[in-house]
Tab-separated table of C-alpha atoms in Angstrom:
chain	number	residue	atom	x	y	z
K	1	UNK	CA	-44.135	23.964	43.555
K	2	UNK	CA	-41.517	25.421	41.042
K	3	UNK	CA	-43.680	27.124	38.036
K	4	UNK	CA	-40.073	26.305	35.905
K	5	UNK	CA	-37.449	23.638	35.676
K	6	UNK	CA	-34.644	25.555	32.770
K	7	UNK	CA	-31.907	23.756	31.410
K	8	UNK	CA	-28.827	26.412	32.293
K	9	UNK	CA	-26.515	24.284	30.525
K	10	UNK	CA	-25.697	21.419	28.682
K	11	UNK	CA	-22.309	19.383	28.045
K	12	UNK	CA	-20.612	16.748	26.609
K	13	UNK	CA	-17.456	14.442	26.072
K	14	UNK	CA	-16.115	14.229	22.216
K	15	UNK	CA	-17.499	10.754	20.902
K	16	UNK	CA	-15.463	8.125	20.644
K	17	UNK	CA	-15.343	4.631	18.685
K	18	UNK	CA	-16.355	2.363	20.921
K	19	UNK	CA	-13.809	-0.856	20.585
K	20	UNK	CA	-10.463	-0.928	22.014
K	21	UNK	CA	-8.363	1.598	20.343
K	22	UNK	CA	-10.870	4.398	20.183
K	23	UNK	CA	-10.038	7.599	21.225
K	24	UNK	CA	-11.739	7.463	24.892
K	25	UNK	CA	-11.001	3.417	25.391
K	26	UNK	CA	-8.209	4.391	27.427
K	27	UNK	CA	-10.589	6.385	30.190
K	28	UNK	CA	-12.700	4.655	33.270
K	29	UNK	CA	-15.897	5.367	32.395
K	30	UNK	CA	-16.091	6.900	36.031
K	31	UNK	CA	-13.634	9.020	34.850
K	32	UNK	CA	-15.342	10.204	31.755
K	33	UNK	CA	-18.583	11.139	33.386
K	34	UNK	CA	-16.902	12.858	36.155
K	35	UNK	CA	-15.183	14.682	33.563
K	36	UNK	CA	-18.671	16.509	32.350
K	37	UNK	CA	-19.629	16.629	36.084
K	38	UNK	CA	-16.776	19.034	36.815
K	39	UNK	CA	-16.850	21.108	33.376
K	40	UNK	CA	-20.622	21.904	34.006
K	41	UNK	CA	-20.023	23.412	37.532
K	42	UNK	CA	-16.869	24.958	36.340
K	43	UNK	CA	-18.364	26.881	33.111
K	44	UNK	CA	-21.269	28.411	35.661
K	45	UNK	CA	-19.221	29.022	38.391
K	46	UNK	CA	-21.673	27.046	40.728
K	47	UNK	CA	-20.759	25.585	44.017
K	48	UNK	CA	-21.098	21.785	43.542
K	49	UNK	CA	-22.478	21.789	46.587
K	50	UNK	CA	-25.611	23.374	46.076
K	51	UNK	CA	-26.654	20.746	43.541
K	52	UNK	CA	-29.684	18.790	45.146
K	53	UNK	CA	-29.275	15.638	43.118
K	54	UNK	CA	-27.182	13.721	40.022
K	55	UNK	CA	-29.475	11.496	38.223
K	56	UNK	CA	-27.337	9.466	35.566
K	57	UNK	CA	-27.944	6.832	33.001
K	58	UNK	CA	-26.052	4.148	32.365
K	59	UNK	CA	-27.252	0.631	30.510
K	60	UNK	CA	-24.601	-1.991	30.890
K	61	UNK	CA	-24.176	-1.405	34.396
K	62	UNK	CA	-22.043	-4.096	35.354
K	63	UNK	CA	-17.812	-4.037	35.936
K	64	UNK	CA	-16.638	-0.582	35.621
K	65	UNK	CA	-19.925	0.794	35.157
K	66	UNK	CA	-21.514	-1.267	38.525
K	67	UNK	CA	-21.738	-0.060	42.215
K	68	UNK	CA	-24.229	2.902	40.940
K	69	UNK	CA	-21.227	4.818	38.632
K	70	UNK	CA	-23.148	7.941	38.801
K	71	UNK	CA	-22.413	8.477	42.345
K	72	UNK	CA	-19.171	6.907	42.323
K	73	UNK	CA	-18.606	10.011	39.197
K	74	UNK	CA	-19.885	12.803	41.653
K	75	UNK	CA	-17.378	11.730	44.058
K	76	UNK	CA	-14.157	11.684	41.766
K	77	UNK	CA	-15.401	14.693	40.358
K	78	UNK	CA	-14.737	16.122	43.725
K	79	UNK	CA	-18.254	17.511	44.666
K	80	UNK	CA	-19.046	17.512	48.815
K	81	UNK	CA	-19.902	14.098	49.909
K	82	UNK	CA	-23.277	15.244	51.020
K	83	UNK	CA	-24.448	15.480	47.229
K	84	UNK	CA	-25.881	12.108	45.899
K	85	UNK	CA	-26.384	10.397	42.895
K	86	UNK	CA	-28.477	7.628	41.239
K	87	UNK	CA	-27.948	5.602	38.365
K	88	UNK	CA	-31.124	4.514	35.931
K	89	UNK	CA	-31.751	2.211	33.216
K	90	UNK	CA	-34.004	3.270	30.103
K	91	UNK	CA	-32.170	1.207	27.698
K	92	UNK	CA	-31.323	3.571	25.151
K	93	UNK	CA	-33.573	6.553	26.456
K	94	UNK	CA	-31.151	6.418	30.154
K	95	UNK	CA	-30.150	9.853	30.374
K	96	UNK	CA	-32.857	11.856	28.874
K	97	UNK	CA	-35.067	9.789	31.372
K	98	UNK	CA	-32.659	11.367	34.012
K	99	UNK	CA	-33.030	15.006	32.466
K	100	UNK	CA	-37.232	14.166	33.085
K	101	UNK	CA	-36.823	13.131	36.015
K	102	UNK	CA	-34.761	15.868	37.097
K	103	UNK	CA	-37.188	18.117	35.674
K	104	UNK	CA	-39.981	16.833	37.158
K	105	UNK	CA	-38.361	16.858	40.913
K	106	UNK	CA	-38.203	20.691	40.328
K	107	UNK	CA	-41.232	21.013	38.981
K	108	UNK	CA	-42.885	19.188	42.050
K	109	UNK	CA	-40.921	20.985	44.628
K	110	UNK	CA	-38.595	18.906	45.903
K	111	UNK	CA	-35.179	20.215	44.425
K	112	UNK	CA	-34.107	23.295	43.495
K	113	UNK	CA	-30.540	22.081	41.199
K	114	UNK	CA	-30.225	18.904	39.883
K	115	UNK	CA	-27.875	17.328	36.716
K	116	UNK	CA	-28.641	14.771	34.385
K	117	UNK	CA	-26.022	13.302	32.789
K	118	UNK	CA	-24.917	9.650	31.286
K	119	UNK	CA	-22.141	7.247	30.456
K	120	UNK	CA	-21.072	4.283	28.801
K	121	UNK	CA	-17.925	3.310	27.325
K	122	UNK	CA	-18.641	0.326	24.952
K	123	UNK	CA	-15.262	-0.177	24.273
K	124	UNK	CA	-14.938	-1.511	28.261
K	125	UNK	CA	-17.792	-2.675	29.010
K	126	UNK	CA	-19.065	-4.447	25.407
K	127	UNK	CA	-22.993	-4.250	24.738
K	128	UNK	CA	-24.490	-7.229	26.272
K	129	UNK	CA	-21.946	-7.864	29.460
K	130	UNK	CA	-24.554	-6.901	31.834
K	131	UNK	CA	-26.433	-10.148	31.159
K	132	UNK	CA	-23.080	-11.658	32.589
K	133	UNK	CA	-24.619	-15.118	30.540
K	134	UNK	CA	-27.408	-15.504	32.334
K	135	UNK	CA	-31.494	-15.837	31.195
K	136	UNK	CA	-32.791	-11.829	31.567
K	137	UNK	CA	-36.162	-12.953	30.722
K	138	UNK	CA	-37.673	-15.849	33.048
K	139	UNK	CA	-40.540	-17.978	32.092
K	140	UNK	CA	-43.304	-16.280	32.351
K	141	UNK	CA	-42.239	-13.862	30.058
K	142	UNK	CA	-40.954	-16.417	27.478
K	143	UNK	CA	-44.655	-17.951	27.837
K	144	UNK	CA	-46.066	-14.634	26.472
K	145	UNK	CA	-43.734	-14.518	23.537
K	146	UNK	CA	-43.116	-18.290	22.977
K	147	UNK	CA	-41.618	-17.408	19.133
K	148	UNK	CA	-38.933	-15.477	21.618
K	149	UNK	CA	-37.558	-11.774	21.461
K	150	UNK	CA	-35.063	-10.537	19.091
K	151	UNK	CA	-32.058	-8.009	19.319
K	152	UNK	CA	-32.654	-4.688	18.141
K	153	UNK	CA	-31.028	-5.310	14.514
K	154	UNK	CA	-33.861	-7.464	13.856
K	155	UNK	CA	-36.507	-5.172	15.079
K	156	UNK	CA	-34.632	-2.682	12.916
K	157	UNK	CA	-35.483	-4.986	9.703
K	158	UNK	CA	-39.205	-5.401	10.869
K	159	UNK	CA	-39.607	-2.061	10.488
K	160	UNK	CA	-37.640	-1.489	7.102
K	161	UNK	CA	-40.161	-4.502	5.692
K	162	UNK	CA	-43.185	-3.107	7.408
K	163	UNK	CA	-42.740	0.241	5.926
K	164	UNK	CA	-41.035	-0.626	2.969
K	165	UNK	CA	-37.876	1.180	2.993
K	166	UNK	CA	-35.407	0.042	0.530
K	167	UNK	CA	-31.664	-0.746	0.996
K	168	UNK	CA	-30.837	2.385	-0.585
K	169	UNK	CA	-33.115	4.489	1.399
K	170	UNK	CA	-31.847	3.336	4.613
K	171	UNK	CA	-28.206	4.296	3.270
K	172	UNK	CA	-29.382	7.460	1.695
K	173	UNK	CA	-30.694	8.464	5.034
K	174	UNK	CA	-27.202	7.119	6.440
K	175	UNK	CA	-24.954	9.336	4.599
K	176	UNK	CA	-27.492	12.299	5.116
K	177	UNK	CA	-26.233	12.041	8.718
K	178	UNK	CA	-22.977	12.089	8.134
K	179	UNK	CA	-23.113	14.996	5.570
K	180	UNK	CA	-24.825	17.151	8.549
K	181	UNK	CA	-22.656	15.898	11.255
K	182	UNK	CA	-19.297	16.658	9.095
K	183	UNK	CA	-21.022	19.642	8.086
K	184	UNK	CA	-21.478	21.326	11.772
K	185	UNK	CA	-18.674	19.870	12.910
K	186	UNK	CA	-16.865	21.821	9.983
K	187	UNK	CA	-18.588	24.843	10.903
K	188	UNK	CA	-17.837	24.823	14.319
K	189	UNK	CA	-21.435	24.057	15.556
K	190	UNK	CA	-19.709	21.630	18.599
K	191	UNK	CA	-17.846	23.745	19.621
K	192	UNK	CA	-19.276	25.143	22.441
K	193	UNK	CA	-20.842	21.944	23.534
K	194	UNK	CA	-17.837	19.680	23.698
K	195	UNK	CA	-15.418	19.766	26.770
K	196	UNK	CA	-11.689	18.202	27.186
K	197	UNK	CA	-11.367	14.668	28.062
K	198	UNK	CA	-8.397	14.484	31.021
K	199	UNK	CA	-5.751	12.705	29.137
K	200	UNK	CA	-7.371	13.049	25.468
K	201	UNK	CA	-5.539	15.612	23.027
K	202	UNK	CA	-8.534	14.812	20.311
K	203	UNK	CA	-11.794	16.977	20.475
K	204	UNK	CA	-13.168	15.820	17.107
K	205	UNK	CA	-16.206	12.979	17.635
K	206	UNK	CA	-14.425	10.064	15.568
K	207	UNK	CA	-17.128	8.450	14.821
K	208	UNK	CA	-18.079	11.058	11.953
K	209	UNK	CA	-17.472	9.944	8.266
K	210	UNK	CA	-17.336	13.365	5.479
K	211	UNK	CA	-17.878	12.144	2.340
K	212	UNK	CA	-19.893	9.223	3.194
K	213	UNK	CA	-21.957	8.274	0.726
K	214	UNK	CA	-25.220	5.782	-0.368
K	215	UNK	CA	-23.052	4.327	-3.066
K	216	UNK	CA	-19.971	3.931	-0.403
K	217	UNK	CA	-22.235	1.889	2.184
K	218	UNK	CA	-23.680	0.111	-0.612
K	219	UNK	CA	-21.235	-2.801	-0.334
K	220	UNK	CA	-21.861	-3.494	2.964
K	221	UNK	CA	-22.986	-6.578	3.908
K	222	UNK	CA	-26.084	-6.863	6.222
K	223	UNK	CA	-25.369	-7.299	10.095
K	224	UNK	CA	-27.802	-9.357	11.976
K	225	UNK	CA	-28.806	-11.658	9.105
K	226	UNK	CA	-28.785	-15.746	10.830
K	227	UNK	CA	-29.383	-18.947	9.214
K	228	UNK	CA	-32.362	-19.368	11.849
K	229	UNK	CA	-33.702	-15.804	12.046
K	230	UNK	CA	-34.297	-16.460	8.045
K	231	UNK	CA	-35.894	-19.531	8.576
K	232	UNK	CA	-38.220	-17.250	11.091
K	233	UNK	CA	-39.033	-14.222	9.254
K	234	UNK	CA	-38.912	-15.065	5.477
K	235	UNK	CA	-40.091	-11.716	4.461
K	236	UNK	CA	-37.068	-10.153	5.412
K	237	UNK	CA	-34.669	-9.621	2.544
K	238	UNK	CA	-32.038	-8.358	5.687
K	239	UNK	CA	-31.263	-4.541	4.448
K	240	UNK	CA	-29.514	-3.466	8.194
K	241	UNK	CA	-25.813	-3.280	7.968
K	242	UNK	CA	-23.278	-1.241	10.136
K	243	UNK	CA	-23.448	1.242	7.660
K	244	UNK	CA	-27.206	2.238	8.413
K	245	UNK	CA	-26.363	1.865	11.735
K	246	UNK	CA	-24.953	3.474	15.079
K	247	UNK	CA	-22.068	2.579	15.733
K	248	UNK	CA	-20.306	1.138	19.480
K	249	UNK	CA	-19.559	4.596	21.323
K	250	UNK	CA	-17.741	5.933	24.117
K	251	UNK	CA	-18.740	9.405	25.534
K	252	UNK	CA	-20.258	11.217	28.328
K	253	UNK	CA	-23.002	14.343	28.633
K	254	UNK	CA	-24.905	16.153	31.323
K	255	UNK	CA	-26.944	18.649	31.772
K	256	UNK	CA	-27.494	21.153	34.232
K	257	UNK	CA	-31.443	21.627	34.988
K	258	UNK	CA	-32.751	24.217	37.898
K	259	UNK	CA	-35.846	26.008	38.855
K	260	UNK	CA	-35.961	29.246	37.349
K	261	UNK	CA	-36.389	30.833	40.563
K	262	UNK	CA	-32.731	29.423	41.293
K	263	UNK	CA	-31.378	30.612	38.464
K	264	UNK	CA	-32.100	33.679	38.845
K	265	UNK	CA	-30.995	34.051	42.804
K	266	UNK	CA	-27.385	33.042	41.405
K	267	UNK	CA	-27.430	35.122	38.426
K	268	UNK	CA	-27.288	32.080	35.522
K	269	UNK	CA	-29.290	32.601	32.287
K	270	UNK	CA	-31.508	30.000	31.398
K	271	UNK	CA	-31.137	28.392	27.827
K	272	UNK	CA	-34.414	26.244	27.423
K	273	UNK	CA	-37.131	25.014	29.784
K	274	UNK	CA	-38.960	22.219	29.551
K	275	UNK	CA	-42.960	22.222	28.217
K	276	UNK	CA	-43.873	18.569	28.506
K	277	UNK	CA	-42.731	15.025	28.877
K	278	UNK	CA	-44.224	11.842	27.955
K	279	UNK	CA	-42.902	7.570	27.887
K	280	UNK	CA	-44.837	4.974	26.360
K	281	UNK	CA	-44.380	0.886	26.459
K	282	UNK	CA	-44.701	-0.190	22.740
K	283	UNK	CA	-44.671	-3.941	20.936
K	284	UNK	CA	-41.350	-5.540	22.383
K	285	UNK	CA	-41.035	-7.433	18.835
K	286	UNK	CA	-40.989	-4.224	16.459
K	287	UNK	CA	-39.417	-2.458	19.766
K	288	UNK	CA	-38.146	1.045	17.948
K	289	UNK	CA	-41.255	1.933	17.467
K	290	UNK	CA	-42.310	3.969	20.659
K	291	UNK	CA	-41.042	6.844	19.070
K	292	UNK	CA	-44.335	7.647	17.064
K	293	UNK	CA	-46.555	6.895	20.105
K	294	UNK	CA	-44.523	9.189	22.657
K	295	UNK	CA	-44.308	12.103	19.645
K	296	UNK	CA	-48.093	12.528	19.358
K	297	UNK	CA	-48.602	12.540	23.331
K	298	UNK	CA	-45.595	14.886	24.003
K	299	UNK	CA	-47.532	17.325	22.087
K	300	UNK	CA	-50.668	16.596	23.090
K	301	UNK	CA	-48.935	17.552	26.497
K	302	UNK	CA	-48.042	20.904	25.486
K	303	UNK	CA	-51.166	21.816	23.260
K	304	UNK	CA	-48.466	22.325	20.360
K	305	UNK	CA	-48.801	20.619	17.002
K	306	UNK	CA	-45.973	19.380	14.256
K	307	UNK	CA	-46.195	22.885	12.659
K	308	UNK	CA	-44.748	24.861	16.197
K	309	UNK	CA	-41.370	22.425	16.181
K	310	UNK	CA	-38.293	24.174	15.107
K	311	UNK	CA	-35.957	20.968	14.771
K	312	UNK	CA	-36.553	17.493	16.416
K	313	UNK	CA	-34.069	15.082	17.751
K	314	UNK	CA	-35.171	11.470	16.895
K	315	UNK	CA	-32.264	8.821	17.327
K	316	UNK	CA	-30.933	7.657	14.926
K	317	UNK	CA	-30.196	4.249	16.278
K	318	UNK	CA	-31.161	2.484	13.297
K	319	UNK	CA	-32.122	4.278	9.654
K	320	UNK	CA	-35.186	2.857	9.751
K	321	UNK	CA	-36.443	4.072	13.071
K	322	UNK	CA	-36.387	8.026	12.061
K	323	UNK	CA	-37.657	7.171	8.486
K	324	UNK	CA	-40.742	5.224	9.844
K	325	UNK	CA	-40.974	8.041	12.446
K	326	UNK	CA	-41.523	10.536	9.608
K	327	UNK	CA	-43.568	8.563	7.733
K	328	UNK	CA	-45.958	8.089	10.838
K	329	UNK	CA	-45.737	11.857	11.637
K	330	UNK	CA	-45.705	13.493	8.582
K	331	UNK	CA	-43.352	16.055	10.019
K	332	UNK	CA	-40.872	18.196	7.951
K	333	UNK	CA	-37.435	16.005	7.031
K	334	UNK	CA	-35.359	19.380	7.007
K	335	UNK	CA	-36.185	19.506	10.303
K	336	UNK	CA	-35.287	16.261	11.734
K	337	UNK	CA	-31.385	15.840	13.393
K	338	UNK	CA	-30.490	18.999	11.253
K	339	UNK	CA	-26.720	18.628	12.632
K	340	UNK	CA	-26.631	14.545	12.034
K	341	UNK	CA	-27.750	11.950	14.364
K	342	UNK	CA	-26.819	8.647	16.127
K	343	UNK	CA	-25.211	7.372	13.199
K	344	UNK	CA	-23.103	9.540	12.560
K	345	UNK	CA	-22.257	10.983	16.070
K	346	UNK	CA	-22.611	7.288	18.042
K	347	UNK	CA	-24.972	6.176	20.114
K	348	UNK	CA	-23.310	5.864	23.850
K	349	UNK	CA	-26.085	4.203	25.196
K	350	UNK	CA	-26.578	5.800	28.446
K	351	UNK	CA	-25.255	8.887	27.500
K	352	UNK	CA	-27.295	9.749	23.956
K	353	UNK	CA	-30.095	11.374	25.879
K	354	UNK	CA	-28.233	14.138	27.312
K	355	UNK	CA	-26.192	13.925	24.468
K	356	UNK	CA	-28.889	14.899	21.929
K	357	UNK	CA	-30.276	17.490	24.556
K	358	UNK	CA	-27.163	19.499	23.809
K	359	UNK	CA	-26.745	19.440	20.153
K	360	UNK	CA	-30.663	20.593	19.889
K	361	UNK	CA	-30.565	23.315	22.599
K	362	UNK	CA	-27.225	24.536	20.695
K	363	UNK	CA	-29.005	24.421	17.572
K	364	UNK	CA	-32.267	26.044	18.668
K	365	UNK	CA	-29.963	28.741	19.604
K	366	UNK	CA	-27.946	29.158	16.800
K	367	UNK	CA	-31.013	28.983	14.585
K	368	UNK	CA	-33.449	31.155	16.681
K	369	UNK	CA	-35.941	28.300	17.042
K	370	UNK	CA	-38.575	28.592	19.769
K	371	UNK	CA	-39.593	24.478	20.649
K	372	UNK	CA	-37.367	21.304	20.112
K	373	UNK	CA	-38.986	17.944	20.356
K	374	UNK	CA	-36.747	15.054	21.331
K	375	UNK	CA	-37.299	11.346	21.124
K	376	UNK	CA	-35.523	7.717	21.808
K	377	UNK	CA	-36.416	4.409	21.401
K	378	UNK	CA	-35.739	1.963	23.820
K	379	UNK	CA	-34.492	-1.901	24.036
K	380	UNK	CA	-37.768	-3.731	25.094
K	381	UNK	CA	-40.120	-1.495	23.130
K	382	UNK	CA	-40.661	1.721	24.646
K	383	UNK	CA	-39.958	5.755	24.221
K	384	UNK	CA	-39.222	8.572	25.833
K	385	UNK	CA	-40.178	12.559	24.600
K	386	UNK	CA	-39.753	15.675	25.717
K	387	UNK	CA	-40.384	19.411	24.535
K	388	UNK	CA	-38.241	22.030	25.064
K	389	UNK	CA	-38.848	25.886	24.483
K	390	UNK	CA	-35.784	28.383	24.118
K	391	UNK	CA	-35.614	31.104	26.350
């Protein structure tokens, strides 16, 4: 067994809007991941063919993104046909459930050079096609919930009402992220982490907003507010709008994970390994909130507490999730998404794992920081975490 899985490096696409007209709409989303494929190999000079294994995640996996797009990525990137490739749904959590998994085959043994990486252009393949109309849930699952499910935006406003965040909290916390995000971007913090799109002359993530502010969002109106869902949950005085919100995304990420052992034999520095991993299941009504669950076993996991984290990566895919995470956690806000989050650099669903793996190994490193701790919440209530340690 490897004593070591290292990330060597990490990648990703610019992010785009994800509607038709966005900067990457134009791009097959096979396209855009094996975009990131080939700019990994190529910045470490490894031979494609000595990867053991692409693990990518992917959410809508239906249309362009069907037939198992991870592998059909690895071959128009142009690696030998012998190298395969998987594609995984963890809702939201996709891709950094392919950088654990990865991990963990290394760990055990049984690869020595692996990627995890993740796609999803939203602009092609809209958020809810993969249901293709049809009843995901079956009876016996609507006989444990008879009041039925809701969408994410509604779990969103549970949790603003449970822990009592205001409207202008959730915006404050809104234009926070878009004041960090404008701010790195403006300092060149991306830089290193974002590669060329074929056919893209852009490499700014358009989905960031300078000079965003609480009184700007203000006069939004709220997003998943229905006649009916009032009628259901009359508590709710609806406080989610697309401002407080991610937005629809188009990008691509990946991340290039080895044993340390095979790092070394071909002469590639390692940036981080991992310390510990954790996923939880968590109540499928409130559905965001895994994220406090998987934090406290994650560290349990690697015998650190809240004080040893450097930065954390919690996404941002609603302002209320990351508030009520820090609430529940009592960690430090300076330290949460210090270079902006999900809504301000988008939330490509299969691809914000790997996506927020790179901006907080590139921050670690820029800052000096010894452990990250990363987290996502997932549709159908769970989480995944992971700690990382610079090296």
């Amino acid at each position: 067994m490897s004593s070591e899985a290292v990330i060597v490096d990490v990648v990703r696409t610019p992010v785009g809007r994800g509607k038709p007209g966005g900067m990457l709409s134009g791009v097959h989303p096979v396209d855009l991941l094996a975009g990131v494929l080939t700019a990994i190999v190529d910045r470490n000079d490894l031979d494609p063919g000595t990867v053991d294994d692409v693990i990518g995640g992917c959410v809508s996996q239906i249309g362009e993104q069907s037939y198992n797009i991870t592998r059909n990525a690895v071959l128009a990137a142009g690696f030998p046909e012998h190298v395969p490739g998987t594609t995984i749904d963890r809702q939201c959590g996709s891709s950094q459930q392919a950088a654990t998994f990865a991990a963990q085959a290394i760990l055990a043994g049984q690869a020595d050079i692996v990627i995890a990486c993740g796609v999803e252009s939203m602009s092609r393949v809209p958020l809810g096609s993969s249901a293709a109309g049809a009843d995901p849930y079956g009876s016996r699952l609507k006989a444990r919930y008879p009041d039925g499910l809701v969408g994410q935006g509604v779990s969103a406003e549970l949790i603003a009402a449970k822990w009592g965040f205001s409207r202008d909290d959730l915006d404050a916390f809104a234009a926070r992220s878009h004041e960090l995000a404008a701010t790195a971007r403006e300092s060149g913090a991306f830089a290193t982490e974002v590669v060329p799109v074929a056919g893209v002359d852009r490499l700014v993530d358009e989905t960031v907003r300078p000079g965003t502010s609480a009184e700007s969002l203000a006069g939004l109106n709220p997003a998943f507010r229905t006649d009916a869902l009032a009628e259901r949950f009359p508590e709710l005085d609806w406080r989610i709008t697309p401002g407080n919100s991610s937005p629809l995304t188009d990008g691509a990420s990946a991340a290039l994970i080895m044993s340390a052992d095979a790092a070394e034999k071909l002469g590639l520095t390692p940036r981080a390994r991992f310390r510990a991993f954790s996923v939880v299941g968590s109540d499928p009504l409130y559905m965001l909130t895994g994220v406090i669950p998987a934090t406290a076993k994650v560290l349990e996991r690697a015998g650190l507490t809240h004080d040893d984290i450097d930065a954390y990566e919690v996404n941002e895919a609603f302002a209320s999730v990351p508030l009520a995470w820090l609430a529940e956690t009592g960690a430090e806000p300076g330290k949460l998404n210090p270079r902006g989050g999900a809504i301000a650099l988008g939330h490509a669903l299969g691809s914000s794992g790997t996506r927020l793996l790179t901006t907080l190994v590139n921050h670690l490193e820029a800052t000096g920081g010894r452990y990250g701790l990363q987290t996502m919440c997932e549709g159908g209530g769970m989480a995944n975490a992971y700690v990382v340690e610079r090296v």
